Coordinates of C-alpha atoms and ligand atoms in Angstrom, one line a residue:
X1 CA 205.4 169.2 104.2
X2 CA 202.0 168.6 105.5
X3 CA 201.6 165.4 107.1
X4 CA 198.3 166.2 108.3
X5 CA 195.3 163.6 108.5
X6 CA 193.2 164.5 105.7
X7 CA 189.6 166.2 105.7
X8 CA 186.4 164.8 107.6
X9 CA 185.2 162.6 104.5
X10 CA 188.6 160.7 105.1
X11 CA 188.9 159.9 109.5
X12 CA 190.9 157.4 110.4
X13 CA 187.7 156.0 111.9
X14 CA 186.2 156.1 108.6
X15 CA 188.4 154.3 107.3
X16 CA 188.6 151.8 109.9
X17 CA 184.8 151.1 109.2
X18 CA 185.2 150.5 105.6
X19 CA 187.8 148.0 106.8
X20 CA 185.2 146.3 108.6
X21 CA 182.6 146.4 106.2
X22 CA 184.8 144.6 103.9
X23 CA 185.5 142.0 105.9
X24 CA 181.3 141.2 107.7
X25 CA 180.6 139.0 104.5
X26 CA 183.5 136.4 105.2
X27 CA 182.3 136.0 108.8
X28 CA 179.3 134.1 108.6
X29 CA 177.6 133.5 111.8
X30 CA 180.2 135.4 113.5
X31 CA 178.7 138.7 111.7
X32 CA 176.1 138.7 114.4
X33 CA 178.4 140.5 116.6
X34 CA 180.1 142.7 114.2
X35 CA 178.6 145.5 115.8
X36 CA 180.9 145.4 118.9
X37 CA 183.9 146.3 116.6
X38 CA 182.3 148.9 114.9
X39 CA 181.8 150.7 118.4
X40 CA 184.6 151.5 121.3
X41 CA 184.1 150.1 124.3
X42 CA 185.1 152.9 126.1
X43 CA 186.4 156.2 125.5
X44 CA 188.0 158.6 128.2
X45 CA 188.5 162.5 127.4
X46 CA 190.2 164.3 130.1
X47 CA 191.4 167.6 131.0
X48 CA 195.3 168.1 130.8
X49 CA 195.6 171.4 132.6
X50 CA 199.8 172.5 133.5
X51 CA 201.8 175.2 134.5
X52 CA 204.1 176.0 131.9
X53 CA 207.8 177.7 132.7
X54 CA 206.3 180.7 132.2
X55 CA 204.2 180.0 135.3
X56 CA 200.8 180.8 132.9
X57 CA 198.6 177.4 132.9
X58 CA 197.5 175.6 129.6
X59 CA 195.1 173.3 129.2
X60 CA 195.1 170.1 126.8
X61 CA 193.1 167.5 125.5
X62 CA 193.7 163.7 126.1
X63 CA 192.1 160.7 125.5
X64 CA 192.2 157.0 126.0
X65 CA 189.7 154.6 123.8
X66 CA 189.1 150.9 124.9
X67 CA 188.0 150.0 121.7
X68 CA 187.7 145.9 122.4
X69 CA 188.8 144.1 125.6
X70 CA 187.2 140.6 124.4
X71 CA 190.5 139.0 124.5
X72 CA 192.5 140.8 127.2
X73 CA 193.7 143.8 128.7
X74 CA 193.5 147.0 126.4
X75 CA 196.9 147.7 124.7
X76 CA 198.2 150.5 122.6
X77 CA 200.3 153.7 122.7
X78 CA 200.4 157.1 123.7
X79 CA 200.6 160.0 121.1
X80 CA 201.6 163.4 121.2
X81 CA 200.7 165.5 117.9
X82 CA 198.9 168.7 117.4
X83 CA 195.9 167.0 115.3
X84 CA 194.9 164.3 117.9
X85 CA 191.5 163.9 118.3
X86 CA 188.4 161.6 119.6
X87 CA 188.2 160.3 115.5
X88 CA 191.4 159.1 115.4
X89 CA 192.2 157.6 118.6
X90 CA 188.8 155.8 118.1
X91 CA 190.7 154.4 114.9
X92 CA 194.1 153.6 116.4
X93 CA 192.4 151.8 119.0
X94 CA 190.4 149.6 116.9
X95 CA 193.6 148.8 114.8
X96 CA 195.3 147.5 117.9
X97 CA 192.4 145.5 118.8
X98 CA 193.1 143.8 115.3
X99 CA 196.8 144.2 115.7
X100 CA 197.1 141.7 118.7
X101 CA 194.6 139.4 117.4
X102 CA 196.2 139.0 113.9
X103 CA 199.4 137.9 116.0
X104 CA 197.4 136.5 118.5
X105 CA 198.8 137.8 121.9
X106 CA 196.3 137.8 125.1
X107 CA 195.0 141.6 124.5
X108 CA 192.5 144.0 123.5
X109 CA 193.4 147.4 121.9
X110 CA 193.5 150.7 123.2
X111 CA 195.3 154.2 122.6
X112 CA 195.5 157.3 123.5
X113 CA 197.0 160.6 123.3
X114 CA 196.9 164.5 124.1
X115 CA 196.5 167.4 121.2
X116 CA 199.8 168.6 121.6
X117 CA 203.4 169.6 119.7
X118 CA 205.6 168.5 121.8
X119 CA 208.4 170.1 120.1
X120 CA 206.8 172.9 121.6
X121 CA 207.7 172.0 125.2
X122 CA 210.1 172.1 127.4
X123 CA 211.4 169.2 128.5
X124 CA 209.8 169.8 132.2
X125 CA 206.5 171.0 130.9
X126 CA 206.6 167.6 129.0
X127 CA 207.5 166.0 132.1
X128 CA 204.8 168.0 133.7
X129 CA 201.9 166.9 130.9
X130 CA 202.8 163.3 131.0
X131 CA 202.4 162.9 134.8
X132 CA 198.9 164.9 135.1
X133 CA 197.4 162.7 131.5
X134 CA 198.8 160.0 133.1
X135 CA 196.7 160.7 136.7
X136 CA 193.7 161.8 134.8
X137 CA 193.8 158.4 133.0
X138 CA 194.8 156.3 135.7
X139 CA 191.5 154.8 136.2
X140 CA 190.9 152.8 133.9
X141 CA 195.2 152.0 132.8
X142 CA 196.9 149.0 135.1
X143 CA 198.8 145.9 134.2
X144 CA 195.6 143.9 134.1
X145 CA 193.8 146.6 132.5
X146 CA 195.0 148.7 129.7
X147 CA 198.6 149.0 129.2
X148 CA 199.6 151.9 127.4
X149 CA 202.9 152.5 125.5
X150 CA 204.9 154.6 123.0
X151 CA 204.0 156.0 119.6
X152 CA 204.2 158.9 117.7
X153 CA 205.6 161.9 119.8
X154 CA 206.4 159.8 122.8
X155 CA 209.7 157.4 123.8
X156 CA 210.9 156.0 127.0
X157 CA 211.6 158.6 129.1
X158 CA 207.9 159.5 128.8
X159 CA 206.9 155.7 129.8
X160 CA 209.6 156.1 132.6
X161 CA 207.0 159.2 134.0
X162 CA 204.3 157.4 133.3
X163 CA 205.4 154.4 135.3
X164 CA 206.6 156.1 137.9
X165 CA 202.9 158.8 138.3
X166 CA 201.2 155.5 138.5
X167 CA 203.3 153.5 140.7
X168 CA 203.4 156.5 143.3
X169 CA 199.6 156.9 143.2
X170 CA 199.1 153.4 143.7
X171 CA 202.4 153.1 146.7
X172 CA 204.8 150.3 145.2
X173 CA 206.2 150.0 141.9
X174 CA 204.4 148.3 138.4
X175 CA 206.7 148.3 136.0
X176 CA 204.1 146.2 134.1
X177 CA 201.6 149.1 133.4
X178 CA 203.0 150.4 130.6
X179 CA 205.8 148.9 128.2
X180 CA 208.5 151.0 126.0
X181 CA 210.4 151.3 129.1
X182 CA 213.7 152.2 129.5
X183 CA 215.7 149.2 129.9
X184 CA 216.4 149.9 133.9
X185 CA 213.1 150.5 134.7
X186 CA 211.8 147.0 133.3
X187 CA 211.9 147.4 129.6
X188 CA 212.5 145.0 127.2
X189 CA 215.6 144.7 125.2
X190 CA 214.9 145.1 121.3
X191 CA 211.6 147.1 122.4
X192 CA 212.8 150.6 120.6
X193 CA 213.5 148.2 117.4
X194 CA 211.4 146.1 117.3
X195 CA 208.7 147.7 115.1
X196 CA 211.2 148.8 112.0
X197 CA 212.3 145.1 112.1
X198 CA 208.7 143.6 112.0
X199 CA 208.0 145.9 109.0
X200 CA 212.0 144.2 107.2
X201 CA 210.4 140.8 108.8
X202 CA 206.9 141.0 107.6
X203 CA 208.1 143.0 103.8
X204 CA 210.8 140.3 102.9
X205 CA 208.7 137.5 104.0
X206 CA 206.1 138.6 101.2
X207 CA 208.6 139.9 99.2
X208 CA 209.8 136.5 98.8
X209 CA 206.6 135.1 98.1
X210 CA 206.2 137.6 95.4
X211 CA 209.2 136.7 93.6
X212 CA 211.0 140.5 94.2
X213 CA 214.5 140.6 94.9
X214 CA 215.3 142.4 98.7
X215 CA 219.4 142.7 96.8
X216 CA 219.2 145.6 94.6
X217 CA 215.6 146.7 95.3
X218 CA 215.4 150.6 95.6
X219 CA 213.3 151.6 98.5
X220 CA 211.3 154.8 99.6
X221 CA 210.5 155.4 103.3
X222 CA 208.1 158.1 104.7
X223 CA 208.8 158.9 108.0
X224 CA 212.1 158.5 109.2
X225 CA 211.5 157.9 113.2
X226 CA 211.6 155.0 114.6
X227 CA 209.7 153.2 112.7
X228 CA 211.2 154.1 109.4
X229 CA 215.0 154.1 110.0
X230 CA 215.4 151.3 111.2
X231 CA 213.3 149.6 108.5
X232 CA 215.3 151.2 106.4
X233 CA 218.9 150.4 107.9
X234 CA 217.5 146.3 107.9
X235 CA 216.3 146.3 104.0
X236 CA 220.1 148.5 103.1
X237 CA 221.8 145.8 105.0
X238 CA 219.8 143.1 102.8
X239 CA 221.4 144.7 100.2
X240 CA 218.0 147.2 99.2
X241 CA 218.9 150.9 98.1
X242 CA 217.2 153.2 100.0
X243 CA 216.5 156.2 97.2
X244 CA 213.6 158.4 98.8
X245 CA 212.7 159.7 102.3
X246 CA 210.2 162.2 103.1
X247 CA 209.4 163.3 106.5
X248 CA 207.4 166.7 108.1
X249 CA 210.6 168.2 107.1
X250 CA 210.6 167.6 103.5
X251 CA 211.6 165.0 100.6
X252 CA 215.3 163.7 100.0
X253 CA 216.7 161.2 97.1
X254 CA 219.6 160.0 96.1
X255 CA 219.0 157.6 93.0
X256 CA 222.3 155.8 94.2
X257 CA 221.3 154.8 97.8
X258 CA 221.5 157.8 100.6
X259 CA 224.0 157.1 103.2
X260 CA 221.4 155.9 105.8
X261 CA 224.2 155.8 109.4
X262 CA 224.8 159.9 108.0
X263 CA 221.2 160.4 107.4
X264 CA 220.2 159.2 111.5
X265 CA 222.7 161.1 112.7
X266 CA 222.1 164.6 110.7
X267 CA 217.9 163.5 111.9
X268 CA 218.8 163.1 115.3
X269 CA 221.3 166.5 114.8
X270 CA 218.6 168.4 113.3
X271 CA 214.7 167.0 113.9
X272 CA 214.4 166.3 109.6
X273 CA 216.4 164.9 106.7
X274 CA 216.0 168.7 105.7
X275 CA 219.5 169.9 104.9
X276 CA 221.1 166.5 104.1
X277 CA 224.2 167.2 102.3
X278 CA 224.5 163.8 100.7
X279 CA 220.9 163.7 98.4
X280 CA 218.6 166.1 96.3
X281 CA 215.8 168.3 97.5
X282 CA 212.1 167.0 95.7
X283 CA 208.8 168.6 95.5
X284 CA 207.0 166.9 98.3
X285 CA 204.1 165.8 95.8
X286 CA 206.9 164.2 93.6
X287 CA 207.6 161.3 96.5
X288 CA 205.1 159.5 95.4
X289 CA 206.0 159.1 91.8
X290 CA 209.4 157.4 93.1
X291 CA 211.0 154.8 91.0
X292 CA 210.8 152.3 93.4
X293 CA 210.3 149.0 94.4
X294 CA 209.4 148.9 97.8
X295 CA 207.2 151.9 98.9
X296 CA 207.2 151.7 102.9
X297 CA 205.0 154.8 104.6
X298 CA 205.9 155.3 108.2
X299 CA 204.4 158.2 109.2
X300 CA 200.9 158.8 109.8
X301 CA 197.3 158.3 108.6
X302 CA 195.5 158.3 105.3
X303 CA 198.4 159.0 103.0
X304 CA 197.9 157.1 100.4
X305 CA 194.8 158.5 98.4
X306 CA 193.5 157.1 95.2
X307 CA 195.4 160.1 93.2
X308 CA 198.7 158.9 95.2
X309 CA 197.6 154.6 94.4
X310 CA 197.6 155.5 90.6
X311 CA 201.0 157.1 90.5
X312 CA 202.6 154.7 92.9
X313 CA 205.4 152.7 90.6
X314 CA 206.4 150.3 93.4
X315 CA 205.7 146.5 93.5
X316 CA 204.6 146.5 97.5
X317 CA 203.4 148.5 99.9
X318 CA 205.2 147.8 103.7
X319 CA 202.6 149.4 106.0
X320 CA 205.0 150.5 109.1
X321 CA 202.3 153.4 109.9
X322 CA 199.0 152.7 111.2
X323 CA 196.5 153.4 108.7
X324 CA 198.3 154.8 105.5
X325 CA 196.0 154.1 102.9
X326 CA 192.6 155.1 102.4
X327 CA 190.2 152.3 101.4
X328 CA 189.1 153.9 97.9
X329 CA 193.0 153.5 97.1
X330 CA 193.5 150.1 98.8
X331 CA 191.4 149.2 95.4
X332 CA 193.3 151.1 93.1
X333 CA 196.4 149.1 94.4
X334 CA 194.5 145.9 94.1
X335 CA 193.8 147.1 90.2
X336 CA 197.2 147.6 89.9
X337 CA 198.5 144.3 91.3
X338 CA 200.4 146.3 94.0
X339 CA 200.4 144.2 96.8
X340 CA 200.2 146.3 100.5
X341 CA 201.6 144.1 103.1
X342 CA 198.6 145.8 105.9
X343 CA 199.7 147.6 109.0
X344 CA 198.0 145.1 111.5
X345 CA 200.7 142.8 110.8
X346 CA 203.5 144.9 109.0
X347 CA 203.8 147.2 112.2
X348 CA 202.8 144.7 114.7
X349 CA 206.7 143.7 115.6
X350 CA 206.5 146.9 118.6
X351 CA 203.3 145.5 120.0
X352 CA 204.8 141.9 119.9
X353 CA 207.8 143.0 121.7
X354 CA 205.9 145.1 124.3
X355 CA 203.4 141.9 125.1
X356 CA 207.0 140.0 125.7
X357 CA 208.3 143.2 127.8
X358 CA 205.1 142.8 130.2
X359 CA 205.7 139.3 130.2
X360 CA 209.2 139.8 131.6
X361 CA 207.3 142.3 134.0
X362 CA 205.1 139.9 135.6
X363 CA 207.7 137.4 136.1
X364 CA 210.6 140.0 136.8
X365 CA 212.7 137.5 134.5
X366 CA 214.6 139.5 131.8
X367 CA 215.6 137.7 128.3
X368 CA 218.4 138.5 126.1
X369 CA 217.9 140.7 123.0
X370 CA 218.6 137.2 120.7
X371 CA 216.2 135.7 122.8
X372 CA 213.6 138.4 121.9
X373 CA 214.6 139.0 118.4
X374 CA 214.2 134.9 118.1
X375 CA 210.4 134.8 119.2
X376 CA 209.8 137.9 117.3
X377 CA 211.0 136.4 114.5
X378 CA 208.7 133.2 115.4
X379 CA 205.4 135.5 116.1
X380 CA 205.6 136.9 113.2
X381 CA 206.5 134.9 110.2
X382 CA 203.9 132.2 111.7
X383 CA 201.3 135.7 111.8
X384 CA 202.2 136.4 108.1
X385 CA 202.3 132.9 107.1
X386 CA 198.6 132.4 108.4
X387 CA 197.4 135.8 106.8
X388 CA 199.0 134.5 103.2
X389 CA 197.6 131.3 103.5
X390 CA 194.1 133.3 104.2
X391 CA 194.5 135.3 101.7
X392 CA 194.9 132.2 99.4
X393 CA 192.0 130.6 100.7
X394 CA 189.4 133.5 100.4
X395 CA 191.1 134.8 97.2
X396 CA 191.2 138.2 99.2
X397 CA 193.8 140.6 99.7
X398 CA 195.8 140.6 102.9
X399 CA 194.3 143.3 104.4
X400 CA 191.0 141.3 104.4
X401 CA 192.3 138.2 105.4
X402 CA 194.2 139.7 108.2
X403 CA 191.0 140.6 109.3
X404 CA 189.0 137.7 108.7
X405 CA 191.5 136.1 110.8
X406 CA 191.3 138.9 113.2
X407 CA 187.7 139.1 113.4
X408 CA 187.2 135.4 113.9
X409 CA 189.3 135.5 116.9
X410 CA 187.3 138.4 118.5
X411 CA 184.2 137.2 117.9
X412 CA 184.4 133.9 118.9
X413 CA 186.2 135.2 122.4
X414 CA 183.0 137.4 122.0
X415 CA 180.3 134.6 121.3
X416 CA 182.0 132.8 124.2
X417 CA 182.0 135.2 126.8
X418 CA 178.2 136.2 126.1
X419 CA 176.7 139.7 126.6
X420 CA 175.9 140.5 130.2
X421 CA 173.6 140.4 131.7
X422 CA 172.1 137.7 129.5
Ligands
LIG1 N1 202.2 152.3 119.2 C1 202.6 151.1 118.7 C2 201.5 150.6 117.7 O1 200.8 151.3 117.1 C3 202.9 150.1 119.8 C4 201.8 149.8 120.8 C5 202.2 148.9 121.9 O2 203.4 148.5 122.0 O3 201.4 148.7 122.8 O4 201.5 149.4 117.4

């Protein structure tokens, strides 16, 4: 199926601008500055050139965008996908930049990534990639800098590389510039987790609020990574039926609940739910007409289109990728009293738990995985709570007042900090 990002008149960063747009008039004096989100700080474009195993050399493209460091060090992942470009890292940063401010932690946002399929690699000449992005970036990345991270196409074995390029270039070992670790090179336990449980944390909060059942609640999930299995494995253990998945592979359902344990492992067997015994084979189009409840996409950008909004039948919308919905249909749902629980706070559980992995990292003190899950639990339900009760008091939708609360704490780090030289 095509999972791809939509056509010019649609950019992530587009849409990211609307976003802001939307949210200037609740500012108030703030809305003097509302030009420093609406412009990356910085933006790196390197050269990614390897020798493959073939011993020919292949160039890449990489980036990494400092959209905001106001508040602290740049954060945000890595990705690896054949359609990354300048337009849509510019947009992932910004939505970390709004990410950690909705939850408050002590960072900017960044991202990055390199215009590549990774499936198409071996696993040296992904080995090989990784290490030279990581020199050509090194620059402007460190613990105190910008600390990068995993995302789509990238784990921990690719933050091990990274860690390791930087530490040797630099002579000793920082295992704080860059989080998604594996667990014996400083990571965090419940890092790999921790975003499909912020998007079960974040969904049943609302969910509640809402008055919609979690028990019995059929659920569709697009993307099934690890964002979206594991938010699907929390809502089946709360007693939700998970009907629908969709991934690049194609579209599955099972109208009495697939067999989510069988489904990761055939996923993990095959790259795709494609050739699931257990579940029927849908038109890809048809996912989106689901008799649902709970519609959570997990994949990539702009998916949910203003066609897609009027045909949607569930109640919510969990937003576990960054940037599903396009702002045209953000309206539709509104019309529709579909209520879209906003990425900036429904994915923000990975982030969370990466700001508590670099934590660990500067004190070399590691917590327990209840520990973590506890104050993840914490970050997030008083994040949500704030956004609901912002919601309430501008009689806006959560997307906005995530961002009014967002906003407010940029700028006013902003204001304080004043623009140099004065
Ligand atoms: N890539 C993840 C996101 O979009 C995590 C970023 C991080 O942990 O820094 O939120």
């Amino acid at each position: 199926m095509d999972l791809s990002y939509g056509n010019d008149s649609h950019g992530a960063w587009q849409t990211y601008l609307a976003q802001i747009d939307r949210v200037a008039p609740y500012l108030t004096h703030l809305s003097d500055y509302i030009n420093t989100l609406k412009r990356p700080k910085r933006c790196l474009i390197v050269d990614v050139p390897i020798v493959m195993d073939d011993g020919t050399i292949q160039h890449f493209e990489g980036y990494r965008v400092q959209h905001n460091l106001s508040r602290g060090p740049g954060k945000g992942g890595i990705r690896y996908h054949p359609d990354v470009d300048l337009n849509e890292v510019m947009a992932l940063s910004a939505w970390m930049t709004i990410k950690s401010a909705v939850v408050n932690l002590p960072f900017g946002g960044a991202k990055g990534g390199v215009r590549v399929d990774p499936s198409k690699l071996s696993k040296r000449e992904l080995e090989r990639l990784t290490r030279r992005f990581t020199a050509e970036i090194s620059p402007i990345i460190g613990p105190q800098k910008d600390i990068p991270a995993p995302d789509v196409g990238t784990n921990g074995s690719i933050m091990g590389w990274m860690m390791d390029t930087y530490s040797s270039s630099v002579g000793y070992t920082v295992t704080g510039v860059v989080t998604g670790k594996p667990i014996h090179l400083g990571g965090s336990l419940g890092r790999v987790k921790a975003t499909g449980r912020g998007v079960f944390i974040t969904g049943r909060h609302i969910a509640n609020r809402i008055n919609l059942p979690i028990h019995g609640a059929k659920v569709a999930v697009q993307g099934f990574g690890n964002v979206g299995s594991e938010a699907a494995l929390l809502f089946a253990d709360a007693g939700a039926i998970v009907t629908w998945v969709q991934d690049h592979s194609g579209t599955i359902y099972n109208e009495n609940g697939l067999d989510l344990p069988k489904l990761v492992q055939h996923v993990a067997e095959h790259r795709g739910v494609k050739g699931f015994a257990d579940a029927q084979v849908a038109d890809d189009e048809d996912f989106w007409d689901a008799s649902v409840e709970i519609m959570i996409p997990a994949a990539l950008e702009s998916q949910i289109t203003v066609d897609r909004a009027q045909r949607l039948k569930a109640k919510i919308v969990l937003e576990g990728a960054n940037g599903p919905t396009l702002p045209a249909a953000d309206d539709v749902l509104v019309e529709r009293n579909i209520v879209v629980v906003p990425d900036v706070i429904c994915n923000a559980g990975g982030v969370t738990v990466s700001y508590f992995e670099w934590v660990q990292d500067m004190a070399s003190y590691f917590w327990t995985e209840e520990e973590i899950n506890e104050r993840l639990d914490k970050l997030l339900i008083q994040a949500i709570n704030d956004v609901w009760s912002s919601a309430e008091e501008h009689q806006c939708t959560l997307r906005t007042a995530a961002y009014i609360l967002a906003c407010e704490r940029i700028l006013e780090a902003r204001q304080e900090r004043g623009i140099y030289p004065g």
